Amino acid sequence: MSAAKSILILPGDGIGPEVMTEVRRVADKLTRTEAIDFDIGEARIGGAAIDADGVPVTEDTMARAQAADAVLLGAVGGPKWDDLPFAQKPERALLRLRKELGLFANLRPAIVFDPLVEASSLKPELVRGLDIMIVRELTGGVYFGEPRGIETLSDGERRGTNTQVYTTGEVRRVAAVAFDLAQKRDNRVTSVEKSNVMESGVLWREEVTRLHDSDYPGVELTHMYADNCAMQLVRQPKQFDVIVTDNLFGDMLSDEAAMLTGSLGMLPSASLGVADSRGRRKALYEPVHGSAPDIAGQGVANPLATLLSFAMMLRYSFDMDGAATRVESAVSRVLADGLRTADIMQDGATRVSTQQMGDALLAAMDDT
Ligand code: NAD
């Protein structure tokens, strides 16, 4: 058996601990059936940590996150902590994790599972079989660029400023993630910017092209303006394989693509950092949804987004494509069998609890 894969699980708040219970059962099953040696630790984060430790994330948890091969997060936040000052809110823990782990590439798959094709607001023929990966630059661009701020001018007018700024290295490292991913998929990358009106977009396009020509000539690269990409995503989404774009455009386009699938409880994500000398990247996996306080504690949350995030971990942090596919195929199978948590319920389907969905998934893994 190879070295243990260390995972830090951060269940968080609301439905986070409920869905994470199902992940642990799946991890246990993989340990038993595939002899994968997981070394799983768990720590508090968000509101749970504020209540127990007085801070949204402790130094000890940060150190454990840095040391782990991968981190899996449930969700943080809830009404109990809504009135805290911004610097003490549960969400600060997430920002700190992303910043200190240096997570510069956010991976947001938009996959339409066949049995859920009707959940999309687009026509079934447009989204059936959809499988897009959006790679969003996460630590640069206009959300972080300087100068920024609001100032009062001499004539009394006020001026708000944010700066879109990218360096060669920032563009190249996120583009490399996109090209690497494409090589494991349909081998196509669409790079998205606004080089028609923004110099930072010109630089983005030039650097992506340079990296492509020198290191990834076998990958099909196209360029698209962000406004056109927004239209194409709802006009003909299946034209895309991997989309790579900056922080601002990626924020919007990944949410737009997510809604092509129509179901928040099904959406996983990954955030990756710089590779170390052994090629290991810091990595955080989490569902796109939040802590869903409206249904927390009822045992009805959909665990599939978190389970699919765990499958992404198997694939991208541990290179275990077989185990990842086994989990993903089991998800397809339970959906095909008509099992649905309340959020994805359809006429004629069987409504199940969080735990029953986990039971069905474990059983389906035996057949995949
Ligand atoms: P939300 O994603 O928690 O919930 C939106 C709606 O979707 C709710 O009706 C909820 O019941 C439903 N939903 C979400 N996930 C579901 C699941 N797995 N199964 C079934 N139904 C599900 O978003 P919100 O209501 O805007 O935010 C609630 C709290 O979560 C807030 O405190 C917010 O700050 C926090 N939040 C955290 C994260 C995160 O931890 N990454 C992300 C978004 C929101």
mmCIF file with all atom_site columns, N, CA, C and O in Angstrom, residues 22-53:
data_model
loop_
_atom_site.group_PDB
_atom_site.id
_atom_site.type_symbol
_atom_site.label_atom_id
_atom_site.label_alt_id
_atom_site.label_comp_id
_atom_site.label_asym_id
_atom_site.label_entity_id
_atom_site.label_seq_id
_atom_site.pdbx_PDB_ins_code
_atom_site.Cartn_x
_atom_site.Cartn_y
_atom_site.Cartn_z
_atom_site.occupancy
_atom_site.B_iso_or_equiv
_atom_site.pdbx_formal_charge
_atom_site.auth_seq_id
_atom_site.auth_comp_id
_atom_site.auth_asym_id
_atom_site.auth_atom_id
_atom_site.pdbx_PDB_model_num
ATOM 1   N N  . GLU A 1 22 ? -21.944 11.268 5.149  1.00 0.00 ? 22 GLU A N  1
ATOM 2   C CA . GLU A 1 22 ? -22.055 10.344 4.012  1.00 0.00 ? 22 GLU A CA 1
ATOM 3   C C  . GLU A 1 22 ? -20.710 10.198 3.289  1.00 0.00 ? 22 GLU A C  1
ATOM 4   O O  . GLU A 1 22 ? -20.371 9.127  2.799  1.00 0.00 ? 22 GLU A O  1
ATOM 5   N N  . VAL A 1 23 ? -19.939 11.281 3.240  1.00 0.00 ? 23 VAL A N  1
ATOM 6   C CA . VAL A 1 23 ? -18.607 11.194 2.620  1.00 0.00 ? 23 VAL A CA 1
ATOM 7   C C  . VAL A 1 23 ? -17.738 10.217 3.393  1.00 0.00 ? 23 VAL A C  1
ATOM 8   O O  . VAL A 1 23 ? -17.023 9.394  2.804  1.00 0.00 ? 23 VAL A O  1
ATOM 9   N N  . ARG A 1 24 ? -17.820 10.274 4.712  1.00 0.00 ? 24 ARG A N  1
ATOM 10  C CA . ARG A 1 24 ? -16.970 9.387  5.518  1.00 0.00 ? 24 ARG A CA 1
ATOM 11  C C  . ARG A 1 24 ? -17.339 7.931  5.271  1.00 0.00 ? 24 ARG A C  1
ATOM 12  O O  . ARG A 1 24 ? -16.471 7.052  5.246  1.00 0.00 ? 24 ARG A O  1
ATOM 13  N N  . ARG A 1 25 ? -18.615 7.666  5.089  1.00 0.00 ? 25 ARG A N  1
ATOM 14  C CA . ARG A 1 25 ? -19.029 6.285  4.811  1.00 0.00 ? 25 ARG A CA 1
ATOM 15  C C  . ARG A 1 25 ? -18.464 5.814  3.466  1.00 0.00 ? 25 ARG A C  1
ATOM 16  O O  . ARG A 1 25 ? -18.021 4.673  3.323  1.00 0.00 ? 25 ARG A O  1
ATOM 17  N N  . VAL A 1 26 ? -18.481 6.713  2.476  1.00 0.00 ? 26 VAL A N  1
ATOM 18  C CA . VAL A 1 26 ? -17.938 6.344  1.159  1.00 0.00 ? 26 VAL A CA 1
ATOM 19  C C  . VAL A 1 26 ? -16.423 6.149  1.253  1.00 0.00 ? 26 VAL A C  1
ATOM 20  O O  . VAL A 1 26 ? -15.869 5.197  0.681  1.00 0.00 ? 26 VAL A O  1
ATOM 21  N N  . ALA A 1 27 ? -15.747 7.029  1.991  1.00 0.00 ? 27 ALA A N  1
ATOM 22  C CA . ALA A 1 27 ? -14.295 6.874  2.156  1.00 0.00 ? 27 ALA A CA 1
ATOM 23  C C  . ALA A 1 27 ? -13.986 5.548  2.853  1.00 0.00 ? 27 ALA A C  1
ATOM 24  O O  . ALA A 1 27 ? -13.053 4.830  2.464  1.00 0.00 ? 27 ALA A O  1
ATOM 25  N N  . ASP A 1 28 ? -14.784 5.200  3.865  1.00 0.00 ? 28 ASP A N  1
ATOM 26  C CA . ASP A 1 28 ? -14.588 3.912  4.560  1.00 0.00 ? 28 ASP A CA 1
ATOM 27  C C  . ASP A 1 28 ? -14.750 2.745  3.598  1.00 0.00 ? 28 ASP A C  1
ATOM 28  O O  . ASP A 1 28 ? -13.997 1.776  3.628  1.00 0.00 ? 28 ASP A O  1
ATOM 29  N N  . LYS A 1 29 ? -15.733 2.877  2.726  1.00 0.00 ? 29 LYS A N  1
ATOM 30  C CA . LYS A 1 29 ? -15.975 1.790  1.767  1.00 0.00 ? 29 LYS A CA 1
ATOM 31  C C  . LYS A 1 29 ? -14.788 1.647  0.805  1.00 0.00 ? 29 LYS A C  1
ATOM 32  O O  . LYS A 1 29 ? -14.359 0.532  0.493  1.00 0.00 ? 29 LYS A O  1
ATOM 33  N N  . LEU A 1 30 ? -14.250 2.776  0.347  1.00 0.00 ? 30 LEU A N  1
ATOM 34  C CA . LEU A 1 30 ? -13.095 2.707  -0.557 1.00 0.00 ? 30 LEU A CA 1
ATOM 35  C C  . LEU A 1 30 ? -11.895 2.106  0.164  1.00 0.00 ? 30 LEU A C  1
ATOM 36  O O  . LEU A 1 30 ? -11.122 1.340  -0.417 1.00 0.00 ? 30 LEU A O  1
ATOM 37  N N  . THR A 1 31 ? -11.750 2.451  1.444  1.00 0.00 ? 31 THR A N  1
ATOM 38  C CA . THR A 1 31 ? -10.643 1.883  2.224  1.00 0.00 ? 31 THR A CA 1
ATOM 39  C C  . THR A 1 31 ? -10.778 0.363  2.278  1.00 0.00 ? 31 THR A C  1
ATOM 40  O O  . THR A 1 31 ? -9.800  -0.367 2.082  1.00 0.00 ? 31 THR A O  1
ATOM 41  N N  . ARG A 1 32 ? -12.003 -0.109 2.519  1.00 0.00 ? 32 ARG A N  1
ATOM 42  C CA . ARG A 1 32 ? -12.224 -1.549 2.644  1.00 0.00 ? 32 ARG A CA 1
ATOM 43  C C  . ARG A 1 32 ? -12.078 -2.279 1.317  1.00 0.00 ? 32 ARG A C  1
ATOM 44  O O  . ARG A 1 32 ? -11.468 -3.322 1.235  1.00 0.00 ? 32 ARG A O  1
ATOM 45  N N  . THR A 1 33 ? -12.644 -1.661 0.249  1.00 0.00 ? 33 THR A N  1
ATOM 46  C CA . THR A 1 33 ? -12.749 -2.416 -0.998 1.00 0.00 ? 33 THR A CA 1
ATOM 47  C C  . THR A 1 33 ? -11.589 -2.181 -1.950 1.00 0.00 ? 33 THR A C  1
ATOM 48  O O  . THR A 1 33 ? -11.344 -2.967 -2.839 1.00 0.00 ? 33 THR A O  1
ATOM 49  N N  . GLU A 1 34 ? -10.889 -1.063 -1.802 1.00 0.00 ? 34 GLU A N  1
ATOM 50  C CA . GLU A 1 34 ? -9.800  -0.788 -2.744 1.00 0.00 ? 34 GLU A CA 1
ATOM 51  C C  . GLU A 1 34 ? -8.466  -0.638 -2.029 1.00 0.00 ? 34 GLU A C  1
ATOM 52  O O  . GLU A 1 34 ? -7.482  -0.205 -2.637 1.00 0.00 ? 34 GLU A O  1
ATOM 53  N N  . ALA A 1 35 ? -8.474  -0.927 -0.731 1.00 0.00 ? 35 ALA A N  1
ATOM 54  C CA . ALA A 1 35 ? -7.236  -0.837 0.049  1.00 0.00 ? 35 ALA A CA 1
ATOM 55  C C  . ALA A 1 35 ? -6.573  0.531  -0.087 1.00 0.00 ? 35 ALA A C  1
ATOM 56  O O  . ALA A 1 35 ? -5.357  0.655  -0.155 1.00 0.00 ? 35 ALA A O  1
ATOM 57  N N  . ILE A 1 36 ? -7.400  1.583  -0.186 1.00 0.00 ? 36 ILE A N  1
ATOM 58  C CA . ILE A 1 36 ? -6.836  2.933  -0.176 1.00 0.00 ? 36 ILE A CA 1
ATOM 59  C C  . ILE A 1 36 ? -6.666  3.330  1.283  1.00 0.00 ? 36 ILE A C  1
ATOM 60  O O  . ILE A 1 36 ? -7.578  3.179  2.082  1.00 0.00 ? 36 ILE A O  1
ATOM 61  N N  . ASP A 1 37 ? -5.475  3.824  1.587  1.00 0.00 ? 37 ASP A N  1
ATOM 62  C CA . ASP A 1 37 ? -5.175  4.165  2.977  1.00 0.00 ? 37 ASP A CA 1
ATOM 63  C C  . ASP A 1 37 ? -5.398  5.663  3.188  1.00 0.00 ? 37 ASP A C  1
ATOM 64  O O  . ASP A 1 37 ? -4.528  6.477  2.876  1.00 0.00 ? 37 ASP A O  1
ATOM 65  N N  . PHE A 1 38 ? -6.592  6.011  3.668  1.00 0.00 ? 38 PHE A N  1
ATOM 66  C CA . PHE A 1 38 ? -6.853  7.415  3.994  1.00 0.00 ? 38 PHE A CA 1
ATOM 67  C C  . PHE A 1 38 ? -6.501  7.670  5.451  1.00 0.00 ? 38 PHE A C  1
ATOM 68  O O  . PHE A 1 38 ? -6.845  6.878  6.326  1.00 0.00 ? 38 PHE A O  1
ATOM 69  N N  . ASP A 1 39 ? -5.861  8.797  5.689  1.00 0.00 ? 39 ASP A N  1
ATOM 70  C CA . ASP A 1 39 ? -5.614  9.241  7.060  1.00 0.00 ? 39 ASP A CA 1
ATOM 71  C C  . ASP A 1 39 ? -6.501  10.477 7.240  1.00 0.00 ? 39 ASP A C  1
ATOM 72  O O  . ASP A 1 39 ? -6.139  11.582 6.831  1.00 0.00 ? 39 ASP A O  1
ATOM 73  N N  . ILE A 1 40 ? -7.700  10.257 7.795  1.00 0.00 ? 40 ILE A N  1
ATOM 74  C CA . ILE A 1 40 ? -8.698  11.328 7.832  1.00 0.00 ? 40 ILE A CA 1
ATOM 75  C C  . ILE A 1 40 ? -8.737  11.987 9.203  1.00 0.00 ? 40 ILE A C  1
ATOM 76  O O  . ILE A 1 40 ? -8.946  11.327 10.220 1.00 0.00 ? 40 ILE A O  1
ATOM 77  N N  . GLY A 1 41 ? -8.514  13.289 9.205  1.00 0.00 ? 41 GLY A N  1
ATOM 78  C CA . GLY A 1 41 ? -8.668  14.075 10.429 1.00 0.00 ? 41 GLY A CA 1
ATOM 79  C C  . GLY A 1 41 ? -9.862  15.001 10.281 1.00 0.00 ? 41 GLY A C  1
ATOM 80  O O  . GLY A 1 41 ? -10.359 15.210 9.171  1.00 0.00 ? 41 GLY A O  1
ATOM 81  N N  . GLU A 1 42 ? -10.321 15.544 11.394 1.00 0.00 ? 42 GLU A N  1
ATOM 82  C CA . GLU A 1 42 ? -11.484 16.422 11.328 1.00 0.00 ? 42 GLU A CA 1
ATOM 83  C C  . GLU A 1 42 ? -11.261 17.616 12.251 1.00 0.00 ? 42 GLU A C  1
ATOM 84  O O  . GLU A 1 42 ? -10.625 17.473 13.304 1.00 0.00 ? 42 GLU A O  1
ATOM 85  N N  . ALA A 1 43 ? -11.754 18.771 11.859 1.00 0.00 ? 43 ALA A N  1
ATOM 86  C CA . ALA A 1 43 ? -11.620 19.960 12.718 1.00 0.00 ? 43 ALA A CA 1
ATOM 87  C C  . ALA A 1 43 ? -12.821 20.868 12.517 1.00 0.00 ? 43 ALA A C  1
ATOM 88  O O  . ALA A 1 43 ? -13.538 20.756 11.525 1.00 0.00 ? 43 ALA A O  1
ATOM 89  N N  . ARG A 1 44 ? -13.010 21.751 13.492 1.00 0.00 ? 44 ARG A N  1
ATOM 90  C CA . ARG A 1 44 ? -14.130 22.696 13.411 1.00 0.00 ? 44 ARG A CA 1
ATOM 91  C C  . ARG A 1 44 ? -13.753 23.868 12.506 1.00 0.00 ? 44 ARG A C  1
ATOM 92  O O  . ARG A 1 44 ? -12.588 24.268 12.450 1.00 0.00 ? 44 ARG A O  1
ATOM 93  N N  . ILE A 1 45 ? -14.779 24.442 11.871 1.00 0.00 ? 45 ILE A N  1
ATOM 94  C CA . ILE A 1 45 ? -14.565 25.676 11.099 1.00 0.00 ? 45 ILE A CA 1
ATOM 95  C C  . ILE A 1 45 ? -15.858 26.479 11.092 1.00 0.00 ? 45 ILE A C  1
ATOM 96  O O  . ILE A 1 45 ? -16.946 25.916 11.287 1.00 0.00 ? 45 ILE A O  1
ATOM 97  N N  . GLY A 1 46 ? -15.733 27.784 10.865 1.00 0.00 ? 46 GLY A N  1
ATOM 98  C CA . GLY A 1 46 ? -16.915 28.638 10.744 1.00 0.00 ? 46 GLY A CA 1
ATOM 99  C C  . GLY A 1 46 ? -17.588 28.873 12.077 1.00 0.00 ? 46 GLY A C  1
ATOM 100 O O  . GLY A 1 46 ? -16.933 29.047 13.112 1.00 0.00 ? 46 GLY A O  1
ATOM 101 N N  . GLY A 1 47 ? -18.913 28.869 12.069 1.00 0.00 ? 47 GLY A N  1
ATOM 102 C CA . GLY A 1 47 ? -19.672 29.145 13.287 1.00 0.00 ? 47 GLY A CA 1
ATOM 103 C C  . GLY A 1 47 ? -19.366 28.144 14.389 1.00 0.00 ? 47 GLY A C  1
ATOM 104 O O  . GLY A 1 47 ? -19.278 28.504 15.571 1.00 0.00 ? 47 GLY A O  1
ATOM 105 N N  . ALA A 1 48 ? -19.179 26.887 14.022 1.00 0.00 ? 48 ALA A N  1
ATOM 106 C CA . ALA A 1 48 ? -18.879 25.850 15.019 1.00 0.00 ? 48 ALA A CA 1
ATOM 107 C C  . ALA A 1 48 ? -17.588 26.187 15.759 1.00 0.00 ? 48 ALA A C  1
ATOM 108 O O  . ALA A 1 48 ? -17.473 25.993 16.974 1.00 0.00 ? 48 ALA A O  1
ATOM 109 N N  . ALA A 1 49 ? -16.607 26.722 15.030 1.00 0.00 ? 49 ALA A N  1
ATOM 110 C CA . ALA A 1 49 ? -15.336 27.095 15.660 1.00 0.00 ? 49 ALA A CA 1
ATOM 111 C C  . ALA A 1 49 ? -15.499 28.371 16.480 1.00 0.00 ? 49 ALA A C  1
ATOM 112 O O  . ALA A 1 49 ? -14.893 28.501 17.553 1.00 0.00 ? 49 ALA A O  1
ATOM 113 N N  . ILE A 1 50 ? -16.316 29.288 15.994 1.00 0.00 ? 50 ILE A N  1
ATOM 114 C CA . ILE A 1 50 ? -16.556 30.522 16.772 1.00 0.00 ? 50 ILE A CA 1
ATOM 115 C C  . ILE A 1 50 ? -17.154 30.145 18.132 1.00 0.00 ? 50 ILE A C  1
ATOM 116 O O  . ILE A 1 50 ? -16.716 30.628 19.177 1.00 0.00 ? 50 ILE A O  1
ATOM 117 N N  . ASP A 1 51 ? -18.139 29.247 18.118 1.00 0.00 ? 51 ASP A N  1
ATOM 118 C CA . ASP A 1 51 ? -18.789 28.852 19.374 1.00 0.00 ? 51 ASP A CA 1
ATOM 119 C C  . ASP A 1 51 ? -17.819 28.138 20.324 1.00 0.00 ? 51 ASP A C  1
ATOM 120 O O  . ASP A 1 51 ? -17.830 28.376 21.526 1.00 0.00 ? 51 ASP A O  1
ATOM 121 N N  . ALA A 1 52 ? -16.996 27.247 19.784 1.00 0.00 ? 52 ALA A N  1
ATOM 122 C CA . ALA A 1 52 ? -16.139 26.429 20.644 1.00 0.00 ? 52 ALA A CA 1
ATOM 123 C C  . ALA A 1 52 ? -14.797 27.085 20.944 1.00 0.00 ? 52 ALA A C  1
ATOM 124 O O  . ALA A 1 52 ? -14.258 26.928 22.039 1.00 0.00 ? 52 ALA A O  1
ATOM 125 N N  . ASP A 1 53 ? -14.241 27.799 19.966 1.00 0.00 ? 53 ASP A N  1
ATOM 126 C CA . ASP A 1 53 ? -12.868 28.294 20.100 1.00 0.00 ? 53 ASP A CA 1
ATOM 127 C C  . ASP A 1 53 ? -12.770 29.821 20.099 1.00 0.00 ? 53 ASP A C  1
ATOM 128 O O  . ASP A 1 53 ? -11.683 30.368 20.298 1.00 0.00 ? 53 ASP A O  1
#
